[in-house]
C-alpha angles and dihedrals in degrees: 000000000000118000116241107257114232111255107259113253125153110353127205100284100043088060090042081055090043097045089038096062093054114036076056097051081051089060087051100040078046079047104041094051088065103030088061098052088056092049080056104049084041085061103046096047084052086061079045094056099045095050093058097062087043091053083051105057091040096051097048082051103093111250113293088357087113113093113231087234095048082056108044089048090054085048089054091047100064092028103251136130094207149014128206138164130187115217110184107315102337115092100203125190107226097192135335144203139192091321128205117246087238146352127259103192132024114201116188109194092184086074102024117145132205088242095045091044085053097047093046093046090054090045094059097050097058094041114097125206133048100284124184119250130183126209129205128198148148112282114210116241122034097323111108096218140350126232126210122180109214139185112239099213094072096055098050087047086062093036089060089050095054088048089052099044085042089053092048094058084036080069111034086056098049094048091053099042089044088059098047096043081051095050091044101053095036085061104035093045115347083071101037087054099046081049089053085042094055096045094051088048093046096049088043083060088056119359094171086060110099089202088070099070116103125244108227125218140238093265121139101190129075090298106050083049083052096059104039081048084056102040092041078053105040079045097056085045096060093043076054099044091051101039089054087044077063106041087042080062101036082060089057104051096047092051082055087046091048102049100055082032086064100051096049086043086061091048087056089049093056090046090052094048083050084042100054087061093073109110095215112116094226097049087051098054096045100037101072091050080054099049089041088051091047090049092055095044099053086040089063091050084050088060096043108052085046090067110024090244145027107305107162118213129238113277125265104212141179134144113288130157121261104225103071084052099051092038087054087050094059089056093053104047090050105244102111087081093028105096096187095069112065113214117214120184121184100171111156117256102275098357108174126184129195100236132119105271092235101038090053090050092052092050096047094040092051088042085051097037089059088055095051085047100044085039087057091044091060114105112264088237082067101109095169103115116273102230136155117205127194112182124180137185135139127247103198109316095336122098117220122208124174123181111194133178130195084223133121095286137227107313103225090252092066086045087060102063102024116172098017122123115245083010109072102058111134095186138044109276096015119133104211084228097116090064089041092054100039088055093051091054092051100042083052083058089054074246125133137228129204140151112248107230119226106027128121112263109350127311128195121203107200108187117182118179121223110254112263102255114213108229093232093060098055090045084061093060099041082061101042081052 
């Protein structure tokens, strides 16, 4: 069932635009606060500045000598209402004009702080009307500071069209900026994403389809990592997806085997108990091994055919020792009779093992089975021994098994993926069932498996603890004894 897609609304790029406009026009409102009360102190050292010439000129002028409309007109010139300068302890008015009854701000650039500068910029800004401001600086000569009386509307006229033109810019900035940052990401990782989505959305329509994986770039950043990640994956599924459409087949096909396979198998089963009433010696001591084979045989169909697959049950164990076992093995697997292969047993004197009796032969005949066969895949030129070897004993209450071969050994592919099915194959044509089985039937044992390094051939170490016993239980059949 396919999921309902979300209705398309704003994409990735649309919110990188969105986010990117603003978080721009942040860093120029962070940039305009001080920028302004610069403008500000700028602006009033200007006044400074002017006021000093002009103290200058009216100072070297004798006493009186200066004209009221040669002064008003040098007050006018550099914006001011009055000009004053302390020297020691004499405060003297330089010139003056129309001014206000009293004033309304007092600025001291001499202590002025950044804060301070801020604070009193803003201030300026929201406050209406021409308000009076003086302003006190150093004077250059002797004087200790310098005083100059100034309207505050033209200031915060100048100050407004410095806000304006800086808005502007503001703007003009964060639109380009804006446009670049976008272009920038959207090729260097909107693209990229939308690339990786439609990949994702492709390979969800048909994940079995090799043509959906994506083809990663030559990236060497996140994303690049990103898309050989998703290709090395996509490309994993589809390996999956086709190895269980086998297997799903695979399944199929044996249930259909199985089924006419019973019931030959039962046919066969009617022939050998026919067969067990012949009187000849040979035919009695080999009659019962052929109807035990054919048992187990038509009990494993059985099994198959209940679940669909093959679903081992549980094990049915009790102690039992391990040479009839292993002896039974050797004439199944035919080399009691095959004199190239050389059997070696070395089982301890009365080694048991707590195992289920079928389960154990299938484990060690599929075990033996692999080293005929890998002993049969070694060159003829070969002239090293061709032996199999099975050893047992027991360390504490866990039995010990190895099965070992002078064969080729195990190629590090097969290594790879032991114990896999499909996987674990060392020679052309072969399955890898026979490992997968054996360790299923040892893991059911609460046993392990594993390949021993550095021996000649292969060698398979199969180790299965005794079931813990309760002490109550073994106290009940002392008594019932």
């Amino acid at each position: 069932m396919r999921r309902p897609r979300p209705l398309r609304r704003l994409g990735l790029s649309g919110k990188l635009l969105l986010l990117t406009i603003p978080l721009v026009m942040i860093a120029e409102v962070l940039i305009y606060v001080p920028a302004i009360a610069n403008f500000r102190i700028n602006r009033l050292n200007d006044r400074l500045a002017a006021a000093n010439t002009a103290a200058l000129v009216l100072d070297a002028a004798p006493s009186g000598m200066v004209p009221d409309s040669l002064a008003r007109q040098i007050l006018r010139s550099i914006g001011a209402r009055a000009v004053a300068i302390k020297m020691g302890q004499q405060r003297r008015l330089l010139a003056s004009a129309d001014l206000p009854r009293s004033i309304d701000h007092d600025f001291d650039m001499r202590s002025m702080t950044v804060w301070s500068a801020i604070v009193d910029s803003l201030e300026i800004m929201l406050e209406t009307g021409n308000q009076s401001i003086r302003v006190i600086g150093p004077a250059p000569g002797s004087a200790q500071f310098i005083e100059v009386v100034i309207d505050e509307a033209p200031l915060r006229q100048a100050m407004y069209r410095f806000s304006r033109n800086l808005l502007l810019i503001s703007l003009g900035i964060a639109v380009l900026t804006a446009a670049l940052v976008y272009l920038a990401l959207h090729y260097l990782f909107v693209r990229p994403m939308r690339r990786l989505t439609a990949s994702l959305v492709a390979f969800h329509e048909n994940p079995e389809s090799s043509a959906r994986i994506i083809v990663p770039s030559q990236r060497g950043d996140e994303i690049g990592v990103a898309e050989r990640e998703l290709s090395d994956m996509q490309r994993d599924l589809v390996s999956m997806l086709h190895q269980k459409s086998r297997l799903a087949a695979l399944g199929l096909a044996v249930s259909k085997i199985n089924h006419d396979l019973r019931n030959l198998l039962a046919s066969s089963q009617l022939l050998s108990d026919q067969l067990a009433s012949v009187p000849d010696p040979r035919v009695q001591r080999f009659a019962p091994k052929l109807m035990r084979s054919l048992e187990r045989a038509i009990a494993f169909c059985q099994s198959t055919l209940s679940y669909g697959r093959a679903q081992e049950a549980a094990p049915d164990r009790h102690m039992m020792l391990v040479e009839p076992i292993v002896a039974e093995v050797r004439e199944s697997a035919g080399l009691v009779s095959d004199a190239s292969i050389t059997w070696i047993s070395a089982i301890e004197r009365g080694l048991t093992i707590d195992a289920d009796p079928d389960q154990l032969f299938r484990v060690l005949l599929n075990l033996v089975r692999n080293a005929a066969q890998a002993l049969d895949n070694r060159p003829q030129a070969d002239a090293a021994p061709r032996q199999i070897r099975i050893t047992g004993r027991r360390e504490g209450s866990v039995a010990i098994l190895e099965i070992s071969d002078t064969g080729p050994g195990l190629p590090q592919r097969t290594r790879d993926h032991l114990f896999e099915a499909f996987q674990s194959s060392g020679r052309p044509g072969g399955s890898g069932l026979g490992l997968t089985i054996a360790a299923e039937l040892v893991r059911a044992h609460g046993g392990e498996i594993h390949l021993v390094e550095g021996t000649i051939g292969a060698t398979f170490r199969i180790a299965i603890p005794d079931r813990p016993v309760e002490l109550q239980t073994i106290r009940n059949e002392r008594a019932r004894a």
